[in-house]
Coordinates of C-alpha atoms in Angstrom, one line a residue:
M1 CA 3.1 -18.7 -12.7
K2 CA 1.3 -16.2 -15.0
N3 CA 3.2 -13.2 -16.3
I4 CA 1.4 -10.7 -14.0
P5 CA 3.7 -7.9 -12.6
A6 CA 1.8 -7.8 -9.3
H7 CA 3.0 -11.3 -8.6
F8 CA 6.5 -10.1 -8.5
K9 CA 6.3 -7.1 -6.2
P10 CA 9.3 -6.2 -4.1
P11 CA 9.1 -6.6 -0.3
V12 CA 8.0 -3.5 1.5
S13 CA 7.6 -3.8 5.3
E14 CA 4.4 -2.6 6.9
G15 CA 5.0 0.8 8.4
E16 CA 8.5 1.0 6.8
F17 CA 7.9 4.6 5.8
I18 CA 6.2 5.7 9.0
T19 CA 8.2 6.9 12.0
G20 CA 7.8 8.7 15.3
I21 CA 9.6 11.9 16.3
T22 CA 13.3 11.0 16.4
D23 CA 15.2 14.3 16.8
S24 CA 15.7 16.0 20.1
P25 CA 13.7 19.3 20.6
E26 CA 16.7 21.5 19.8
D27 CA 17.3 19.6 16.5
R28 CA 13.7 19.6 15.2
I29 CA 12.5 22.1 12.6
E30 CA 9.2 23.5 13.9
V31 CA 6.8 25.0 11.3
G32 CA 3.2 26.0 11.4
I33 CA 1.8 24.3 8.3
L34 CA 3.9 22.1 6.1
F35 CA 3.2 21.5 2.4
V36 CA 5.0 18.5 0.9
G37 CA 5.9 19.0 -2.8
A38 CA 6.3 22.3 -4.6
G39 CA 3.7 21.5 -7.3
P40 CA 0.6 23.5 -8.3
A41 CA -1.6 22.1 -5.5
S42 CA 0.9 22.8 -2.6
L43 CA 2.0 26.2 -3.9
A44 CA -1.6 27.4 -4.5
G45 CA -2.5 26.2 -1.0
A46 CA 0.6 28.0 0.5
I47 CA -0.2 31.2 -1.3
R48 CA -3.9 31.2 -0.3
L49 CA -3.0 30.4 3.4
A50 CA -0.4 33.2 3.4
Q51 CA -3.0 35.6 2.0
L52 CA -5.5 34.7 4.7
L53 CA -2.9 35.0 7.5
E54 CA -2.0 38.5 6.4
N55 CA -5.3 39.7 7.9
E56 CA -4.8 37.7 11.1
P57 CA -1.4 38.7 12.6
E58 CA -2.1 37.0 16.0
L59 CA -2.9 33.7 14.4
K60 CA 0.1 34.0 12.1
E61 CA 2.3 34.6 15.1
S62 CA 0.9 31.6 16.9
L63 CA 2.3 29.4 14.0
G64 CA 5.9 30.3 15.0
E65 CA 8.9 31.7 13.2
I66 CA 8.0 29.7 10.0
P67 CA 4.2 29.9 9.7
I68 CA 4.2 28.2 6.2
A69 CA 6.8 25.9 4.8
V70 CA 7.1 23.9 1.5
I71 CA 9.6 21.1 1.0
E72 CA 10.5 20.1 -2.6
K73 CA 12.7 17.1 -3.5
G74 CA 13.7 18.6 -6.8
K75 CA 16.6 21.0 -7.3
Y76 CA 14.2 23.9 -7.4
P77 CA 10.4 24.4 -7.7
G78 CA 9.4 23.2 -11.2
A79 CA 12.3 20.8 -11.6
H80 CA 10.1 17.7 -11.4
L81 CA 7.0 19.1 -13.1
V82 CA 5.7 17.8 -16.4
S83 CA 2.3 18.3 -18.1
G84 CA 0.9 19.1 -21.5
A85 CA -0.4 21.6 -20.6
V86 CA -3.6 23.5 -21.4
V87 CA -4.8 25.2 -18.2
N88 CA -8.1 26.4 -17.0
P89 CA -7.2 29.8 -15.3
I90 CA -9.9 29.7 -12.6
A91 CA -7.5 29.1 -9.7
F92 CA -5.1 31.8 -10.9
R93 CA -8.0 34.3 -11.0
K94 CA -9.0 33.3 -7.5
L95 CA -5.5 33.7 -6.1
F96 CA -4.6 36.9 -8.1
P97 CA -7.8 38.8 -8.9
Q98 CA -6.0 42.1 -9.4
L99 CA -3.3 40.7 -11.7
P100 CA -3.7 41.3 -15.5
K101 CA -4.1 38.2 -17.6
F102 CA -0.9 38.9 -19.5
E103 CA 1.1 38.6 -16.3
F104 CA 0.0 35.0 -15.6
P105 CA 2.7 32.3 -16.5
F106 CA 0.9 31.3 -19.7
F107 CA 1.5 31.4 -23.4
D108 CA -1.4 32.3 -25.7
P109 CA -5.1 31.5 -25.1
V110 CA -6.6 28.7 -27.1
T111 CA -8.5 30.1 -30.0
K112 CA -8.4 27.2 -32.4
E113 CA -8.3 23.4 -31.8
S114 CA -8.5 20.2 -33.8
V115 CA -9.0 16.6 -32.9
Y116 CA -7.9 13.9 -35.4
F117 CA -8.2 10.1 -35.7
L118 CA -4.9 8.8 -37.0
T119 CA -3.9 5.9 -39.1
A120 CA -0.2 5.3 -39.9
T121 CA -0.2 7.8 -42.7
K122 CA -3.5 9.7 -42.6
A123 CA -5.2 12.2 -40.2
F124 CA -9.0 12.4 -40.2
P125 CA -10.3 15.5 -38.5
F126 CA -13.3 15.2 -36.2
P127 CA -16.1 17.4 -37.6
V128 CA -17.1 18.4 -34.1
I129 CA -14.8 18.7 -31.1
P130 CA -16.0 16.4 -28.3
P131 CA -17.6 18.5 -25.5
T132 CA -15.2 17.2 -22.9
M133 CA -12.2 18.2 -25.0
R134 CA -13.1 21.8 -25.8
N135 CA -10.5 24.3 -24.6
H136 CA -11.7 27.7 -25.7
G137 CA -10.8 30.2 -23.0
N138 CA -8.0 28.0 -21.6
Y139 CA -4.3 28.8 -21.9
V140 CA -1.3 26.8 -23.0
A141 CA 1.4 26.7 -20.4
S142 CA 4.7 25.1 -19.3
I143 CA 4.0 23.6 -15.8
S144 CA 7.7 23.7 -14.8
K145 CA 7.7 27.5 -15.6
M146 CA 4.3 27.8 -13.8
G147 CA 5.8 26.1 -10.7
A148 CA 8.7 28.4 -10.6
W149 CA 6.4 31.4 -11.0
L150 CA 4.0 30.3 -8.2
A151 CA 7.0 29.6 -5.9
E152 CA 8.2 33.2 -6.4
K153 CA 4.7 34.5 -5.6
A154 CA 4.7 32.3 -2.5
E155 CA 8.0 33.5 -1.3
E156 CA 6.9 37.1 -1.8
L157 CA 4.2 36.4 0.8
G158 CA 6.7 35.0 3.3
V159 CA 6.4 31.2 2.5
F160 CA 9.6 29.3 3.3
I161 CA 10.5 26.9 0.5
L162 CA 13.1 24.3 1.1
S163 CA 14.3 22.7 -2.1
E164 CA 16.5 19.6 -2.5
T165 CA 14.6 18.1 0.4
A166 CA 12.9 14.7 0.1
G167 CA 10.2 13.6 2.4
A168 CA 11.4 10.1 3.4
K169 CA 9.0 9.1 6.2
L170 CA 5.8 10.3 7.6
I171 CA 5.9 11.2 11.3
V172 CA 2.9 9.7 13.1
E173 CA 2.4 9.4 16.9
D174 CA -0.8 8.3 18.6
G175 CA -2.7 8.2 15.4
V176 CA -1.8 11.8 14.5
V177 CA 0.5 13.0 11.6
K178 CA 3.1 15.2 13.2
G179 CA 5.1 16.1 10.2
V180 CA 7.8 14.6 7.9
R181 CA 11.2 13.1 8.4
T182 CA 13.5 14.2 5.5
G183 CA 15.9 12.0 3.7
D184 CA 19.6 11.7 4.5
K185 CA 22.1 13.2 2.0
G186 CA 25.7 12.2 1.2
L187 CA 25.4 8.4 1.4
D188 CA 27.2 6.0 -0.9
R189 CA 25.7 3.1 -2.8
D190 CA 25.8 0.9 0.3
G191 CA 24.2 3.6 2.5
K192 CA 27.5 4.5 4.2
P193 CA 28.2 8.2 5.0
L194 CA 30.5 10.1 2.7
G195 CA 32.4 13.3 3.7
S196 CA 29.4 15.3 2.6
Y197 CA 26.9 13.4 4.7
Q198 CA 24.0 15.3 6.1
P199 CA 21.4 13.4 8.2
G200 CA 17.7 14.0 7.6
S201 CA 15.6 16.1 10.0
D202 CA 12.2 16.0 11.7
I203 CA 10.0 18.7 10.4
I204 CA 7.1 19.1 12.9
A205 CA 3.9 20.9 11.8
K206 CA 0.4 21.5 13.1
V207 CA -0.9 20.3 9.7
T208 CA 0.9 18.4 6.9
V209 CA -0.5 18.9 3.4
L210 CA 0.6 16.1 1.1
G211 CA 0.8 17.5 -2.4
E212 CA 3.6 15.3 -3.8
G213 CA 1.9 14.7 -7.1
T214 CA 1.3 11.4 -8.8
Q215 CA 2.5 8.3 -7.0
G216 CA 3.3 10.3 -3.9
H217 CA 5.6 8.4 -1.6
L218 CA 4.3 9.7 1.7
T219 CA 0.7 9.7 0.4
Q220 CA 1.0 5.9 -0.3
A221 CA 2.5 5.5 3.2
L222 CA -0.4 7.5 4.8
L223 CA -3.1 5.5 2.9
E224 CA -1.5 2.2 3.9
H225 CA -1.0 3.2 7.5
F226 CA -4.4 4.6 8.1
K227 CA -6.0 1.8 6.0
I228 CA -7.8 4.3 3.7
K229 CA -9.4 2.5 0.8
R230 CA -10.7 3.5 -2.7
T231 CA -13.8 2.2 -4.3
N232 CA -11.8 1.3 -7.4
P233 CA -8.0 1.0 -7.3
Q234 CA -6.1 4.0 -8.8
I235 CA -4.8 3.4 -12.4
Y236 CA -2.2 5.5 -14.2
A237 CA -1.0 6.7 -17.6
L238 CA 2.5 7.5 -18.6
G239 CA 3.0 10.8 -20.5
V240 CA 6.2 11.6 -22.5
K241 CA 6.7 15.0 -24.1
E242 CA 9.2 17.0 -26.0
I243 CA 9.6 20.8 -26.6
W244 CA 10.7 21.8 -30.1
E245 CA 11.8 25.1 -31.7
V246 CA 10.0 25.4 -35.0
P247 CA 10.3 27.9 -37.9
N248 CA 6.5 28.2 -38.3
P249 CA 4.2 28.9 -35.4
L250 CA 1.4 26.4 -34.7
D251 CA -1.9 28.1 -34.7
R252 CA -4.0 25.6 -32.7
V253 CA -4.2 23.0 -30.0
I254 CA -4.1 19.5 -31.5
H255 CA -5.2 16.2 -30.0
T256 CA -5.3 12.8 -31.7
M257 CA -6.7 9.3 -31.1
G258 CA -5.8 6.0 -32.9
W259 CA -2.3 5.3 -34.3
P260 CA 0.3 4.5 -32.9
L261 CA -1.9 2.7 -30.4
R262 CA -3.8 -0.4 -31.3
L263 CA -7.6 -0.4 -30.9
G264 CA -8.3 -4.0 -30.0
K265 CA -9.6 -5.0 -26.5
K266 CA -6.7 -7.5 -26.0
Y267 CA -4.1 -4.8 -26.1
R268 CA -5.8 -2.3 -23.7
E269 CA -3.9 0.6 -25.3
F270 CA -5.7 3.7 -24.2
G271 CA -4.4 7.2 -24.9
G272 CA -3.5 9.7 -27.5
T273 CA -1.1 12.4 -28.7
F274 CA -1.1 16.2 -28.5
A275 CA 0.7 19.2 -30.0
Y276 CA 0.4 22.6 -28.3
P277 CA 1.8 26.0 -29.4
M278 CA 4.2 27.6 -26.9
G279 CA 4.4 31.1 -28.3
E280 CA 5.6 31.9 -31.8
N281 CA 8.5 29.5 -32.1
K282 CA 8.0 26.5 -29.8
V283 CA 5.7 23.5 -29.8
S284 CA 5.0 21.0 -27.1
L285 CA 4.5 17.5 -28.5
G286 CA 3.6 14.4 -26.5
I287 CA 1.9 11.1 -26.0
V288 CA 0.0 9.7 -23.1
V289 CA -0.6 5.9 -22.8
G290 CA -2.5 4.1 -20.0
L291 CA -0.3 1.8 -18.0
D292 CA -3.0 -1.0 -18.0
Y293 CA -1.6 -2.0 -21.4
R294 CA -0.6 -5.7 -21.9
D295 CA 2.1 -5.9 -24.5
A296 CA 5.6 -6.1 -23.0
S297 CA 7.1 -4.7 -26.2
L298 CA 5.3 -1.3 -25.8
S299 CA 7.6 1.6 -25.1
V300 CA 5.9 5.0 -24.6
H301 CA 9.1 6.9 -25.2
D302 CA 9.7 5.1 -28.5
L303 CA 6.0 5.5 -29.6
L304 CA 6.6 9.3 -29.3
Q305 CA 9.5 9.0 -31.6
E306 CA 7.3 7.2 -34.1
V307 CA 4.6 9.9 -33.8
K308 CA 7.2 12.4 -35.2
T309 CA 7.3 10.4 -38.4
H310 CA 3.6 10.9 -39.1
P311 CA 2.9 13.5 -41.8
L312 CA 0.6 15.5 -39.5
F313 CA 3.4 16.1 -37.0
R314 CA 6.4 16.0 -39.4
K315 CA 4.9 19.0 -41.1
I316 CA 4.8 20.9 -37.8
L317 CA 8.4 19.9 -36.8
E318 CA 10.0 20.3 -40.3
G319 CA 13.1 22.5 -40.1
G320 CA 13.0 22.6 -36.2
R321 CA 15.0 21.1 -33.4
R322 CA 14.3 19.6 -30.0
V323 CA 15.4 22.2 -27.4
D324 CA 18.4 21.3 -25.1
Q325 CA 16.2 20.7 -22.1
G326 CA 13.1 19.7 -24.0
W327 CA 12.1 16.3 -22.8
G328 CA 10.2 15.0 -19.8
A329 CA 8.1 12.1 -18.6
K330 CA 5.5 11.7 -15.8
T331 CA 2.7 9.4 -14.7
I332 CA -0.9 10.7 -14.5
P333 CA -3.6 9.3 -12.2
E334 CA -6.5 8.2 -14.4
G335 CA -8.9 6.4 -12.2
G336 CA -11.1 9.4 -11.7
F337 CA -14.0 9.7 -9.2
Y338 CA -14.2 6.1 -8.1
S339 CA -10.4 6.0 -7.4
L340 CA -10.4 8.9 -5.0
P341 CA -9.4 7.9 -1.4
E342 CA -12.5 7.4 0.7
K343 CA -11.0 10.0 3.1
L344 CA -8.9 13.0 2.1
S345 CA -7.9 13.8 5.7
V346 CA -6.6 12.2 8.8
P347 CA -5.7 13.8 12.1
G348 CA -2.9 16.2 11.3
A349 CA -2.9 15.8 7.5
V350 CA -4.7 16.3 4.2
I351 CA -4.1 15.1 0.7
V352 CA -4.4 17.5 -2.3
G353 CA -3.9 17.5 -6.1
D354 CA -2.6 14.5 -8.0
S355 CA -1.7 12.8 -4.8
A356 CA -5.5 12.4 -4.3
G357 CA -6.2 11.8 -8.0
F358 CA -8.0 14.9 -9.0
V359 CA -7.8 14.4 -12.8
N360 CA -10.5 14.6 -15.3
V361 CA -9.3 12.2 -18.0
P362 CA -11.9 12.9 -20.7
A363 CA -11.3 16.7 -20.4
L364 CA -7.5 16.1 -20.2
K365 CA -7.4 18.4 -17.1
G366 CA -5.9 18.2 -13.7
I367 CA -3.9 21.4 -12.9
H368 CA -6.8 23.6 -12.0
Y369 CA -8.4 20.8 -9.9
A370 CA -5.0 20.4 -8.1
M371 CA -4.7 24.1 -7.4
W372 CA -8.3 24.4 -6.3
S373 CA -7.9 21.5 -3.9
G374 CA -4.8 23.3 -2.4
I375 CA -6.9 26.5 -2.0
L376 CA -9.7 24.5 -0.3
A377 CA -7.2 22.9 2.0
A378 CA -5.7 26.3 2.9
E379 CA -9.1 27.8 3.6
S380 CA -10.2 24.8 5.7
I381 CA -7.0 24.8 7.8
F382 CA -7.3 28.6 8.3
E383 CA -10.9 28.4 9.5
L384 CA -10.1 25.5 11.7
L385 CA -7.2 27.3 13.4
K386 CA -9.1 30.5 13.6
S387 CA -11.9 28.7 15.5
G388 CA -9.4 27.4 18.0
K389 CA -9.9 23.7 17.1
D390 CA -7.0 21.3 17.2
P391 CA -6.2 19.8 13.7
A392 CA -5.0 16.7 15.6
E393 CA -8.5 15.9 16.8
Q394 CA -10.3 13.0 15.1
G395 CA -12.4 14.4 12.2
A396 CA -11.3 18.0 12.7
L397 CA -9.8 18.2 9.2
G398 CA -13.0 16.6 7.7
V399 CA -14.0 20.2 6.9
Y400 CA -11.6 19.9 3.9
D401 CA -13.3 16.7 2.8
K402 CA -16.6 18.5 2.9
A403 CA -15.2 21.5 1.0
V404 CA -14.0 19.2 -1.8
R405 CA -17.3 17.4 -2.0
N406 CA -19.1 20.7 -2.3
S407 CA -16.8 22.0 -5.0
F408 CA -16.7 21.8 -8.8
I409 CA -13.9 19.2 -8.4
W410 CA -16.3 16.6 -7.1
R411 CA -19.1 17.6 -9.5
D412 CA -16.9 17.5 -12.6
L413 CA -15.3 14.1 -11.7
Y414 CA -18.6 12.6 -10.9
K415 CA -20.0 13.4 -14.3
V416 CA -17.3 11.4 -16.0
R417 CA -17.0 8.8 -13.3
N418 CA -17.1 5.8 -15.7
M419 CA -15.6 7.1 -18.9
R420 CA -12.0 6.0 -18.6
Q421 CA -13.1 2.6 -17.4
A422 CA -15.3 2.1 -20.5
F423 CA -12.2 1.8 -22.6
K424 CA -11.2 -1.6 -21.1
Y425 CA -13.7 -2.9 -23.7
G426 CA -11.5 -1.6 -26.5
F427 CA -11.5 1.7 -28.4
W428 CA -14.7 1.4 -30.4
V429 CA -16.9 0.0 -27.7
G430 CA -15.3 2.4 -25.2
S431 CA -15.9 5.4 -27.5
L432 CA -19.5 4.4 -28.0
L433 CA -20.0 4.1 -24.2
A434 CA -18.2 7.3 -23.5
G435 CA -20.4 9.1 -26.0
V436 CA -23.6 7.9 -24.4
M437 CA -22.2 8.9 -21.0
T438 CA -21.4 12.4 -22.3
V439 CA -24.9 12.8 -23.7
T440 CA -26.6 11.6 -20.5
N441 CA -24.3 13.8 -18.3
G442 CA -22.9 10.6 -16.7
Y443 CA -26.2 9.0 -15.7
F444 CA -25.6 6.1 -18.1
P445 CA -25.0 3.3 -17.3
G446 CA -26.3 3.7 -13.8
W447 CA -23.8 1.6 -12.1
R448 CA -20.0 1.6 -11.4
F449 CA -17.5 0.2 -13.9
T450 CA -14.7 -1.6 -12.1
T451 CA -11.0 -1.4 -12.7
E452 CA -8.0 -3.5 -11.8
P453 CA -4.6 -2.1 -10.8
D454 CA -2.2 -1.7 -13.8
S455 CA 0.1 -4.3 -12.3
E456 CA -2.5 -7.0 -12.3
H457 CA -2.9 -7.4 -16.1
E458 CA -1.2 -10.4 -17.6
M459 CA 1.5 -9.4 -20.0
F460 CA 2.3 -11.0 -23.4
M461 CA 5.3 -10.6 -25.6
G462 CA 4.4 -8.6 -28.6
N463 CA 6.4 -7.7 -31.7
R464 CA 6.5 -3.9 -31.7
T465 CA 9.6 -2.4 -33.4
Y466 CA 10.7 1.2 -33.5
S467 CA 12.7 3.5 -35.8
K468 CA 16.4 3.8 -35.3
P469 CA 17.6 7.1 -33.8
D470 CA 18.9 9.7 -36.3
N471 CA 19.4 12.4 -33.6
K472 CA 17.4 14.8 -35.7
Y473 CA 13.8 13.6 -35.2
I474 CA 14.3 10.2 -33.5
F475 CA 16.2 10.0 -30.2
D476 CA 17.2 7.1 -28.0
K477 CA 16.3 7.0 -24.3
L478 CA 19.7 8.0 -22.9
T479 CA 19.8 11.1 -25.2
S480 CA 16.3 12.0 -23.8
V481 CA 17.5 11.5 -20.2
Y482 CA 20.3 14.0 -20.9
A483 CA 17.7 16.4 -22.3
S484 CA 15.7 16.2 -19.0
G485 CA 18.6 17.9 -17.3
N486 CA 19.2 14.9 -15.0
R487 CA 22.3 15.4 -13.0
S488 CA 21.8 12.8 -10.3
R489 CA 24.9 11.8 -8.3
D490 CA 26.1 8.4 -9.5
N491 CA 27.1 6.8 -6.2
Q492 CA 24.0 7.3 -4.1
P493 CA 21.8 4.5 -2.7
N494 CA 19.4 2.8 -5.1
H495 CA 15.9 4.3 -4.5
I496 CA 14.0 1.8 -6.6
R497 CA 12.5 -1.3 -5.1
L498 CA 12.3 -4.0 -7.7
R499 CA 12.7 -7.7 -8.0
T500 CA 15.2 -8.8 -10.6
D501 CA 14.5 -12.5 -10.3
V502 CA 11.6 -12.3 -12.7
P503 CA 10.4 -14.0 -15.9
E504 CA 11.7 -12.5 -19.2
I505 CA 8.3 -11.1 -20.1
I506 CA 8.0 -9.2 -16.8
G507 CA 11.6 -7.8 -17.0
T508 CA 11.1 -6.9 -20.6
T509 CA 7.9 -5.0 -19.7
W510 CA 9.9 -2.9 -17.3
V511 CA 12.8 -2.4 -19.7
N512 CA 10.5 -1.1 -22.5
M513 CA 8.1 0.8 -20.2
C514 CA 10.8 2.9 -18.6
P515 CA 11.3 6.1 -20.7
A516 CA 14.8 6.7 -19.1
Q517 CA 16.5 3.3 -19.6
V518 CA 16.7 2.6 -15.9
Y519 CA 16.3 -1.2 -16.5
E520 CA 18.2 -3.3 -18.9
W521 CA 19.1 -6.9 -19.6
V522 CA 22.8 -7.7 -19.3
E523 CA 24.7 -10.9 -20.0
K524 CA 26.5 -12.4 -17.0
D525 CA 27.8 -15.9 -16.5
G526 CA 26.0 -17.0 -19.6
H527 CA 22.6 -15.8 -18.3
R528 CA 20.6 -12.7 -18.8
H529 CA 20.1 -10.5 -15.7
L530 CA 17.9 -7.5 -15.1
E531 CA 20.1 -4.6 -14.0
I532 CA 18.9 -1.3 -12.5
N533 CA 20.5 2.0 -13.3
P534 CA 18.9 4.3 -10.7
T535 CA 21.0 7.3 -11.7
N536 CA 19.0 7.6 -15.0
C537 CA 15.7 7.8 -13.2
V538 CA 13.5 10.8 -13.9
Q539 CA 11.0 9.8 -11.1
C540 CA 8.1 9.5 -13.5
G541 CA 6.5 6.8 -11.2
A542 CA 5.6 4.3 -13.9
I543 CA 7.5 1.5 -12.1
T544 CA 5.2 1.8 -9.0
A545 CA 2.2 1.4 -11.2
K546 CA 3.5 -1.6 -12.9
G547 CA 4.9 -3.7 -10.1
G548 CA 7.8 -2.0 -8.3
R549 CA 8.1 0.8 -5.8
L550 CA 9.7 4.1 -6.3
T551 CA 11.0 5.8 -3.1
P552 CA 12.6 9.3 -2.9
P553 CA 16.3 9.5 -4.0
E554 CA 18.6 12.0 -2.4
G555 CA 17.1 15.5 -2.4
G556 CA 18.1 17.5 -5.5
S557 CA 18.4 14.4 -7.7
G558 CA 16.5 13.6 -10.8
P559 CA 15.5 15.9 -13.7
E560 CA 15.9 19.6 -13.9
Y561 CA 13.0 20.6 -16.1
T562 CA 12.7 24.1 -17.2
E563 CA 10.5 23.9 -20.3
T564 CA 8.1 21.1 -19.6

């Protein structure tokens, strides 16, 4: 059998994450509109809906005691959010037109930027910034701080936010999404109740908005249950970043291509690094690598450690230190326009943000698309309810699909619809094709470039080696997990579906890929066995892209990001 991760997927029963209403009427939690995930898309949508309902008190009253609710699996809003991030402020201006710019949750505006091509020791600046990568007028931000800020604004408007609450199953009856079944708490490794046991609850809503972010658990369940297809399969990248305190402020946004990634077609190593100023004394440094790579020895976490040895970045970090909670990792949907679901709504539910895949890879942007999709969802739901139509009716929520298709989200993604796919031909050919696509505004080549799921690429055993940790610039994975703030309870059930009876190349792919050392080879009875350490998991989602299946752990588990 070939060493293809997709050939070793774990068993997942059809409809396993779909359920009907199970609680009695007195035990259910009834809400008006339910947003799943306290990320930028859901929070922007909740805020916009709350603003609209302020002027319609009768409609608001008809939604019950809790008109708008948000559930978040992390310890608090922002706890699971990671991004670069350089943010287009358009959605913030839409939501808060009267708020001065300096009150937005941003650092400084981008006034200078550079793009470099790296070799192992040199950095060659681009004479002209590629049009898709220009950031003048955008702002550097911490998305975890942004999430906390948006949550505060939502709560000021009366939105009910329930943290430490994982959406375990999607409630569907008679072809209509009715809400979400939350996960149990207080179970031991074997799924048996402890003294702290709390059963999950049915949260019933008129409309459920899935804004879980990348690799959304309930979003996957919805797409599978309703048999919603994509023109191309979705593909992902893994981003790993660190926050450093530095003695000298960085005066520009930096992006790089080339080293430490290899440029040949056979490697399929697509991505780059970034460094962003976060005020006067902090820097965000990270790397993003497409998960369609083929070398089992590639470790994105360890590549970031190598990046810090490069003269360009060592000069920035010299004399500094990684902050105590200054590390994070997350996957990013990279498929673009052709990987969007063919439908963004079903009776009783809509999909927003990264759950849908609204990311413009050439522009390195997704946050403002996510927020705008949340705003469009809120406005569509509001108009639907105001007109007296039932969101459970077939096609009723199609007004949201139409709103997205008429927005700049659709136009922007369509223009770059083939750019990420072009790099399957290698860096140089991909760069040439992407350049022609940019010049022709996306009209070249005139047809669709196809993609394959990340898990369907055959892996080979490469020979990458990495620098040993010095705990000054170079850190191992477990030290980084600690810096994520991960405080997961040790004896909870394993939330990762993964086969362990796999060839060495497949297991080694997972061991190296995971930035949190969740998977490792152990010697037992004279044989090597793949072992899973789910407590380490920071829920980045990479394992789902590369052959496993991540499901939600107990609510409140995982990282506790504050700087990322």
